[in-house]
């Protein structure tokens, strides 16, 4: 499956963020004969105090991205990764010490590469799930809602109809998409995502994109670039002529990615976010171009839909040098102490959240 970070539009937006000055990404293209076999996007950071070079598969995890590489069909992940490791020193002209991949999928291309070799010490952290739904009728596990969910949705729809004139809307015209994006940003900043994060919730408060110029610029560029390709669908739930829920989706090679959702908390009793989410699923049941609907998040309220899940993992790969292994040991000790500290304070660990 393709994910948005496999596309140049995603990296262009990432590198054009207002706070991207100094961000450096190298793209290593590996050829097998005349065919392009793989592309490794690589971020480089040097810790001069420790004389260490850290490589990473970049993309900020705060912008709902899944870092990965791109691999051509019928290519050997182990062979490609071994070649990449031998060639990586040409990036900076000297040996690298640590390779970091934060919050990728366990079945991503980069995960397959890392787990295929054992030439260095690797730490792996579990970081929750990404939910997805099979909506293609021919797929095993195609969407079937439980009776309790259907009853809950019927009740919510009845409350919505009683509140006034309502309609679901799908926006895909590039100009109209940007208008819908503005409505989304305005709606999101009025709700809980604009509140301070107290660290003890299942939800990430203070994450409204309008509060952060860099994040807002990133999403604006992503939506604009993919809309020009005809890949963006903005889903809206309107009540009495005004949006009370807006959802941003990008459709790429059969996968519909739900990037973000906002709803009017003044109409929370109508469950606008849940109704819009269900509309998106039902809409894609009839869409021959979509086989899977994927979310970057995994909230408890989604359990009622019985979603399928991918595991998120992070990797720290340490070269077999004294400097890198010492750095790795320090990171492990720091991580363990941090877990103990959070446990003593009664805070949930990342895997529990």
CSV table of C-alpha atoms in Angstrom, one decimal:
chain,number,residue,atom,x,y,z
A,1,UNK,CA,0.0,0.0,0.0
A,2,UNK,CA,1.1,3.5,-0.8
A,3,UNK,CA,1.1,6.0,2.0
A,4,UNK,CA,1.2,9.8,1.6
A,5,UNK,CA,4.9,10.1,2.5
A,6,UNK,CA,5.7,7.9,-0.6
A,7,UNK,CA,4.8,10.9,-2.7
A,8,UNK,CA,7.0,14.0,-3.5
A,9,UNK,CA,4.1,16.3,-2.7
A,10,UNK,CA,4.4,15.3,0.9
A,11,UNK,CA,8.1,16.0,1.1
A,12,UNK,CA,7.7,19.3,-0.7
A,13,UNK,CA,5.2,20.4,2.0
A,14,UNK,CA,7.5,19.1,4.7
A,15,UNK,CA,10.5,21.0,3.4
A,16,UNK,CA,8.5,24.2,2.8
A,17,UNK,CA,7.3,24.5,6.4
A,18,UNK,CA,7.9,27.9,8.0
A,19,UNK,CA,10.2,26.3,10.5
A,20,UNK,CA,12.0,24.1,8.0
A,21,UNK,CA,15.0,26.3,7.6
A,22,UNK,CA,18.1,24.2,8.1
A,23,UNK,CA,16.2,20.9,7.5
A,24,UNK,CA,18.2,18.7,5.2
A,25,UNK,CA,17.0,15.6,3.4
A,26,UNK,CA,19.1,13.5,1.0
A,27,UNK,CA,17.3,11.2,-1.5
A,28,UNK,CA,19.4,8.2,-2.3
A,29,UNK,CA,18.3,6.5,-5.4
A,30,UNK,CA,19.4,2.8,-5.8
A,31,UNK,CA,19.3,1.4,-9.3
A,32,UNK,CA,19.3,-2.3,-10.2
A,33,UNK,CA,20.7,-2.2,-13.7
A,34,UNK,CA,18.7,0.4,-15.5
A,35,UNK,CA,15.7,0.1,-13.3
A,36,UNK,CA,15.1,2.3,-10.2
A,37,UNK,CA,14.9,-0.2,-7.4
A,38,UNK,CA,14.4,2.0,-4.3
A,39,UNK,CA,14.6,5.6,-2.9
A,40,UNK,CA,15.8,6.2,0.6
A,41,UNK,CA,14.9,9.7,2.0
A,42,UNK,CA,17.6,10.4,4.6
A,43,UNK,CA,17.9,13.1,7.2
A,44,UNK,CA,21.3,13.8,8.7
A,45,UNK,CA,22.1,15.3,12.1
A,46,UNK,CA,25.5,15.5,13.6
A,47,UNK,CA,26.0,15.7,17.4
A,48,UNK,CA,29.3,17.6,17.5
A,49,UNK,CA,29.6,17.3,21.3
A,50,UNK,CA,29.7,13.5,21.0
A,51,UNK,CA,31.2,13.4,17.5
A,52,UNK,CA,28.2,11.2,16.3
A,53,UNK,CA,26.3,11.2,13.1
A,54,UNK,CA,22.6,10.2,13.2
A,55,UNK,CA,20.8,9.2,10.1
A,56,UNK,CA,17.0,9.1,10.0
A,57,UNK,CA,14.1,8.4,7.7
A,58,UNK,CA,12.6,11.9,8.2
A,59,UNK,CA,9.1,13.4,8.5
A,60,UNK,CA,7.8,14.9,11.7
A,61,UNK,CA,5.5,12.4,13.5
A,62,UNK,CA,3.4,15.4,14.8
A,63,UNK,CA,2.0,15.8,11.3
A,64,UNK,CA,0.4,12.3,11.0
A,65,UNK,CA,3.0,10.9,8.8
A,66,UNK,CA,4.4,7.4,8.4
A,67,UNK,CA,8.1,7.6,7.5
A,68,UNK,CA,9.1,5.0,4.9
A,69,UNK,CA,11.2,4.3,1.9
A,70,UNK,CA,10.0,3.5,-1.6
A,71,UNK,CA,10.8,0.0,-3.0
A,72,UNK,CA,10.1,-1.2,-6.5
A,73,UNK,CA,8.3,-4.4,-7.3
A,74,UNK,CA,10.1,-7.8,-6.9
A,75,UNK,CA,13.1,-6.2,-5.1
A,76,UNK,CA,15.0,-7.9,-2.2
A,77,UNK,CA,14.7,-5.7,0.9
A,78,UNK,CA,17.8,-7.2,2.5
A,79,UNK,CA,20.0,-6.7,-0.5
A,80,UNK,CA,18.8,-3.1,-0.9
A,81,UNK,CA,19.3,-2.3,2.7
A,82,UNK,CA,22.8,-3.8,2.8
A,83,UNK,CA,23.7,-1.7,-0.3
A,84,UNK,CA,22.2,1.4,1.4
A,85,UNK,CA,24.3,0.8,4.6
A,86,UNK,CA,27.5,0.5,2.6
A,87,UNK,CA,26.6,3.6,0.6
A,88,UNK,CA,25.3,5.8,3.5
A,89,UNK,CA,28.8,7.0,4.5
A,90,UNK,CA,28.9,9.0,1.2
A,91,UNK,CA,26.2,11.2,2.6
A,92,UNK,CA,28.5,12.9,5.0
A,93,UNK,CA,31.8,11.6,4.0
A,94,UNK,CA,32.4,9.6,7.2
A,95,UNK,CA,30.8,6.8,9.1
A,96,UNK,CA,27.3,7.1,10.5
A,97,UNK,CA,26.6,5.8,14.1
A,98,UNK,CA,22.9,5.7,14.6
A,99,UNK,CA,19.9,5.2,12.2
A,100,UNK,CA,16.6,6.4,13.6
A,101,UNK,CA,13.1,5.6,12.3
A,102,UNK,CA,10.2,7.0,14.4
A,103,UNK,CA,6.7,5.7,14.3
A,104,UNK,CA,6.6,3.7,11.1
A,105,UNK,CA,4.4,0.7,10.4
A,106,UNK,CA,5.6,-2.7,11.4
A,107,UNK,CA,5.0,-4.0,7.8
A,108,UNK,CA,6.5,-0.9,6.1
A,109,UNK,CA,9.4,-1.2,3.6
A,110,UNK,CA,11.9,0.3,6.1
A,111,UNK,CA,10.7,-2.2,8.8
A,112,UNK,CA,11.2,-5.1,6.4
A,113,UNK,CA,14.7,-3.8,5.6
A,114,UNK,CA,15.8,-3.3,9.3
A,115,UNK,CA,14.4,-6.7,10.4
A,116,UNK,CA,16.1,-8.5,7.5
A,117,UNK,CA,19.7,-7.8,8.8
A,118,UNK,CA,21.5,-8.4,12.1
A,119,UNK,CA,24.7,-6.6,11.5
A,120,UNK,CA,24.0,-4.0,14.2
A,121,UNK,CA,22.3,-3.6,17.5
A,122,UNK,CA,18.6,-2.5,17.2
A,123,UNK,CA,16.1,-1.3,19.8
A,124,UNK,CA,12.4,-1.5,18.8
A,125,UNK,CA,9.6,0.3,20.5
A,126,UNK,CA,5.9,-0.4,20.1
A,127,UNK,CA,3.9,2.9,19.7
A,128,UNK,CA,0.2,1.9,19.2
A,129,UNK,CA,-1.8,1.2,16.1
A,130,UNK,CA,-3.1,2.6,12.9
A,131,UNK,CA,-6.7,1.6,12.1
A,132,UNK,CA,-8.0,0.5,8.7
A,133,UNK,CA,-11.2,-0.8,7.2
A,134,UNK,CA,-11.6,-3.0,4.1
A,135,UNK,CA,-14.4,-1.4,2.1
A,136,UNK,CA,-14.0,-3.4,-1.1
A,137,UNK,CA,-16.9,-5.9,-1.4
A,138,UNK,CA,-14.5,-8.6,-2.7
A,139,UNK,CA,-12.1,-8.3,0.2
A,140,UNK,CA,-12.1,-10.6,3.2
A,141,UNK,CA,-13.3,-8.7,6.2
A,142,UNK,CA,-15.2,-6.1,4.1
A,143,UNK,CA,-17.0,-3.6,6.4
A,144,UNK,CA,-20.0,-5.0,8.3
A,145,UNK,CA,-21.2,-2.9,11.2
A,146,UNK,CA,-22.4,-4.6,14.5
A,147,UNK,CA,-26.1,-4.1,15.4
A,148,UNK,CA,-25.2,-1.9,18.4
A,149,UNK,CA,-23.3,0.5,16.1
A,150,UNK,CA,-26.2,0.6,13.6
A,151,UNK,CA,-28.6,1.4,16.4
A,152,UNK,CA,-26.4,4.2,17.8
A,153,UNK,CA,-26.1,5.7,14.3
A,154,UNK,CA,-29.8,5.6,13.7
A,155,UNK,CA,-30.4,7.5,17.0
A,156,UNK,CA,-27.7,10.0,16.1
A,157,UNK,CA,-29.3,10.6,12.6
A,158,UNK,CA,-32.7,11.1,14.2
A,159,UNK,CA,-31.3,13.7,16.5
A,160,UNK,CA,-29.6,15.4,13.5
A,161,UNK,CA,-32.8,15.5,11.4
A,162,UNK,CA,-34.7,17.0,14.4
A,163,UNK,CA,-32.1,19.8,14.7
A,164,UNK,CA,-32.7,21.2,11.2
A,165,UNK,CA,-31.8,20.9,7.6
A,166,UNK,CA,-28.7,18.7,7.3
A,167,UNK,CA,-26.7,17.3,4.4
A,168,UNK,CA,-23.4,15.4,3.8
A,169,UNK,CA,-21.2,16.9,1.2
A,170,UNK,CA,-18.1,15.6,-0.7
A,171,UNK,CA,-15.8,18.3,-2.1
A,172,UNK,CA,-13.2,17.4,-4.6
A,173,UNK,CA,-12.9,20.5,-6.9
A,174,UNK,CA,-9.4,22.0,-6.2
A,175,UNK,CA,-10.7,25.6,-5.5
A,176,UNK,CA,-13.6,24.3,-3.4
A,177,UNK,CA,-11.2,22.0,-1.5
A,178,UNK,CA,-9.2,25.0,-0.3
A,179,UNK,CA,-12.3,26.7,0.9
A,180,UNK,CA,-13.3,23.6,2.8
A,181,UNK,CA,-9.8,23.4,4.3
A,182,UNK,CA,-10.2,26.9,5.7
A,183,UNK,CA,-13.6,25.9,7.2
A,184,UNK,CA,-11.8,22.9,8.7
A,185,UNK,CA,-9.1,25.0,10.3
A,186,UNK,CA,-11.6,27.4,11.8
A,187,UNK,CA,-13.7,24.6,13.1
A,188,UNK,CA,-10.8,22.7,14.7
A,189,UNK,CA,-9.5,25.6,16.7
A,190,UNK,CA,-12.9,26.1,18.5
A,191,UNK,CA,-12.8,22.6,20.1
A,192,UNK,CA,-10.7,20.4,22.4
A,193,UNK,CA,-7.8,20.3,20.1
A,194,UNK,CA,-7.1,23.9,20.9
A,195,UNK,CA,-6.9,23.2,24.7
A,196,UNK,CA,-3.7,22.6,26.6
A,197,UNK,CA,-2.6,19.0,26.8
A,198,UNK,CA,-2.5,17.7,30.4
A,199,UNK,CA,-0.8,14.4,29.4
A,200,UNK,CA,-3.4,12.0,31.0
A,201,UNK,CA,-5.9,11.7,28.1
A,202,UNK,CA,-6.3,9.4,25.2
A,203,UNK,CA,-6.4,12.5,23.0
A,204,UNK,CA,-3.7,15.0,22.0
A,205,UNK,CA,-4.9,18.4,23.1
A,206,UNK,CA,-3.3,21.5,21.8
A,207,UNK,CA,-2.9,20.0,18.3
A,208,UNK,CA,-5.2,22.3,16.3
A,209,UNK,CA,-3.2,23.1,13.1
A,210,UNK,CA,-4.3,26.8,13.3
A,211,UNK,CA,-2.3,27.2,16.5
A,212,UNK,CA,1.0,26.3,14.8
A,213,UNK,CA,2.1,28.1,11.7
A,214,UNK,CA,4.4,25.3,10.6
A,215,UNK,CA,1.7,22.6,10.9
A,216,UNK,CA,-0.9,24.8,9.3
A,217,UNK,CA,1.5,25.6,6.4
A,218,UNK,CA,2.3,21.9,6.0
A,219,UNK,CA,-1.3,20.7,5.8
A,220,UNK,CA,-2.3,23.6,3.5
A,221,UNK,CA,0.5,22.7,1.1
A,222,UNK,CA,-0.3,19.0,1.3
A,223,UNK,CA,-4.0,19.6,0.6
A,224,UNK,CA,-3.3,22.0,-2.2
A,225,UNK,CA,-0.7,19.8,-3.9
A,226,UNK,CA,-2.8,16.6,-3.8
A,227,UNK,CA,-6.0,18.5,-4.8
A,228,UNK,CA,-4.2,19.5,-8.0
A,229,UNK,CA,-3.8,15.8,-8.8
A,230,UNK,CA,-7.5,15.2,-8.0
A,231,UNK,CA,-6.5,13.1,-4.9
A,232,UNK,CA,-8.2,15.1,-2.1
A,233,UNK,CA,-11.8,14.7,-0.9
A,234,UNK,CA,-13.1,17.0,1.8
A,235,UNK,CA,-16.1,15.5,3.6
A,236,UNK,CA,-18.5,17.9,5.3
A,237,UNK,CA,-21.6,17.6,7.5
A,238,UNK,CA,-23.7,20.8,7.2
A,239,UNK,CA,-26.5,21.8,9.5
A,240,UNK,CA,-28.7,24.7,8.5
A,241,UNK,CA,-26.2,25.8,5.9
A,242,UNK,CA,-23.1,25.7,8.2
A,243,UNK,CA,-20.5,23.0,8.6
A,244,UNK,CA,-20.5,21.2,11.9
A,245,UNK,CA,-17.9,18.5,11.0
A,246,UNK,CA,-15.2,18.5,8.3
A,247,UNK,CA,-12.8,15.6,7.4
A,248,UNK,CA,-9.7,15.7,5.2
A,249,UNK,CA,-9.0,12.6,3.1
A,250,UNK,CA,-6.4,11.8,0.5
A,251,UNK,CA,-7.1,8.9,-1.9
A,252,UNK,CA,-3.9,7.2,-3.2
A,253,UNK,CA,-3.8,4.0,-5.3
A,254,UNK,CA,-6.8,2.4,-3.7
A,255,UNK,CA,-6.2,3.7,-0.2
A,256,UNK,CA,-8.3,6.5,1.3
A,257,UNK,CA,-6.3,8.1,4.1
A,258,UNK,CA,-8.2,10.1,6.7
A,259,UNK,CA,-5.8,12.8,7.7
A,260,UNK,CA,-7.7,14.9,10.2
A,261,UNK,CA,-11.3,15.6,11.5
A,262,UNK,CA,-12.8,18.6,13.2
A,263,UNK,CA,-16.3,19.0,14.6
A,264,UNK,CA,-18.4,21.7,16.3
A,265,UNK,CA,-18.5,20.9,20.0
A,266,UNK,CA,-21.6,23.0,20.3
A,267,UNK,CA,-23.4,20.2,18.5
A,268,UNK,CA,-21.7,17.4,20.3
A,269,UNK,CA,-25.0,15.8,21.3
A,270,UNK,CA,-25.6,15.2,17.6
A,271,UNK,CA,-22.4,13.1,17.3
A,272,UNK,CA,-21.3,15.0,14.1
A,273,UNK,CA,-17.8,13.5,14.0
A,274,UNK,CA,-19.1,10.0,14.3
A,275,UNK,CA,-21.8,10.5,11.7
A,276,UNK,CA,-19.3,12.0,9.3
A,277,UNK,CA,-16.9,9.2,9.9
A,278,UNK,CA,-19.6,6.6,9.1
A,279,UNK,CA,-20.6,8.6,6.0
A,280,UNK,CA,-17.0,8.4,4.7
A,281,UNK,CA,-17.0,4.6,5.2
A,282,UNK,CA,-20.4,4.1,3.5
A,283,UNK,CA,-19.4,6.5,0.7
A,284,UNK,CA,-16.3,4.4,-0.1
A,285,UNK,CA,-18.2,1.2,-0.1
A,286,UNK,CA,-19.6,2.4,-3.4
A,287,UNK,CA,-16.3,3.8,-4.7
A,288,UNK,CA,-14.7,1.4,-7.1
A,289,UNK,CA,-11.4,3.3,-6.8
A,290,UNK,CA,-11.1,2.6,-3.0
A,291,UNK,CA,-10.5,-0.7,-1.3
A,292,UNK,CA,-9.2,0.5,2.1
A,293,UNK,CA,-9.9,3.4,4.4
A,294,UNK,CA,-7.0,4.1,6.7
A,295,UNK,CA,-6.6,6.3,9.8
A,296,UNK,CA,-3.3,7.3,11.4
A,297,UNK,CA,-4.9,7.2,14.8
A,298,UNK,CA,-6.5,4.5,17.0
A,299,UNK,CA,-9.1,5.9,19.4
A,300,UNK,CA,-11.2,3.8,21.7
A,301,UNK,CA,-14.5,4.9,20.3
A,302,UNK,CA,-13.5,3.2,17.0
A,303,UNK,CA,-13.6,-0.2,18.6
A,304,UNK,CA,-17.3,-0.4,18.0
A,305,UNK,CA,-16.6,-0.6,14.2
A,306,UNK,CA,-14.1,-3.5,14.8
A,307,UNK,CA,-11.3,-2.0,12.7
A,308,UNK,CA,-8.3,-3.9,11.6
A,309,UNK,CA,-5.0,-2.6,12.9
A,310,UNK,CA,-1.4,-2.1,11.9
A,311,UNK,CA,1.3,-1.8,14.6
A,312,UNK,CA,3.4,1.4,14.9
A,313,UNK,CA,7.1,0.8,15.8
A,314,UNK,CA,10.2,2.9,16.2
A,315,UNK,CA,13.8,1.8,15.6
A,316,UNK,CA,17.2,2.9,16.8
A,317,UNK,CA,19.9,1.0,14.9
A,318,UNK,CA,23.4,1.4,16.4
A,319,UNK,CA,26.5,0.7,14.4
A,320,UNK,CA,29.1,-1.7,16.0
A,321,UNK,CA,31.4,1.0,17.2
A,322,UNK,CA,32.3,2.0,20.7
A,323,UNK,CA,30.8,5.5,20.2
A,324,UNK,CA,27.5,4.3,18.8
A,325,UNK,CA,27.1,1.5,21.3
A,326,UNK,CA,27.8,3.9,24.2
A,327,UNK,CA,25.2,6.3,22.7
A,328,UNK,CA,22.7,3.5,22.4
A,329,UNK,CA,23.3,2.3,26.0
A,330,UNK,CA,22.7,5.9,27.2
A,331,UNK,CA,19.5,6.1,25.3
A,332,UNK,CA,18.2,2.8,26.7
A,333,UNK,CA,19.0,3.9,30.3
A,334,UNK,CA,17.4,7.3,29.7
A,335,UNK,CA,14.3,5.6,28.3
A,336,UNK,CA,14.0,3.2,31.2
A,337,UNK,CA,14.4,6.0,33.7
A,338,UNK,CA,11.7,8.0,31.9
A,339,UNK,CA,9.3,5.1,32.0
A,340,UNK,CA,9.9,4.7,35.8
A,341,UNK,CA,9.4,8.4,36.4
A,342,UNK,CA,6.1,8.5,34.4
A,343,UNK,CA,4.9,5.4,36.3
A,344,UNK,CA,5.7,7.0,39.6
A,345,UNK,CA,3.7,10.1,38.6
A,346,UNK,CA,0.8,7.9,37.6
A,347,UNK,CA,1.1,8.9,33.9
A,348,UNK,CA,0.2,6.3,31.2
A,349,UNK,CA,3.1,5.1,29.1
A,350,UNK,CA,3.2,5.7,25.3
A,351,UNK,CA,2.1,2.1,24.6
A,352,UNK,CA,-0.8,2.4,27.0
A,353,UNK,CA,-2.0,5.7,25.5
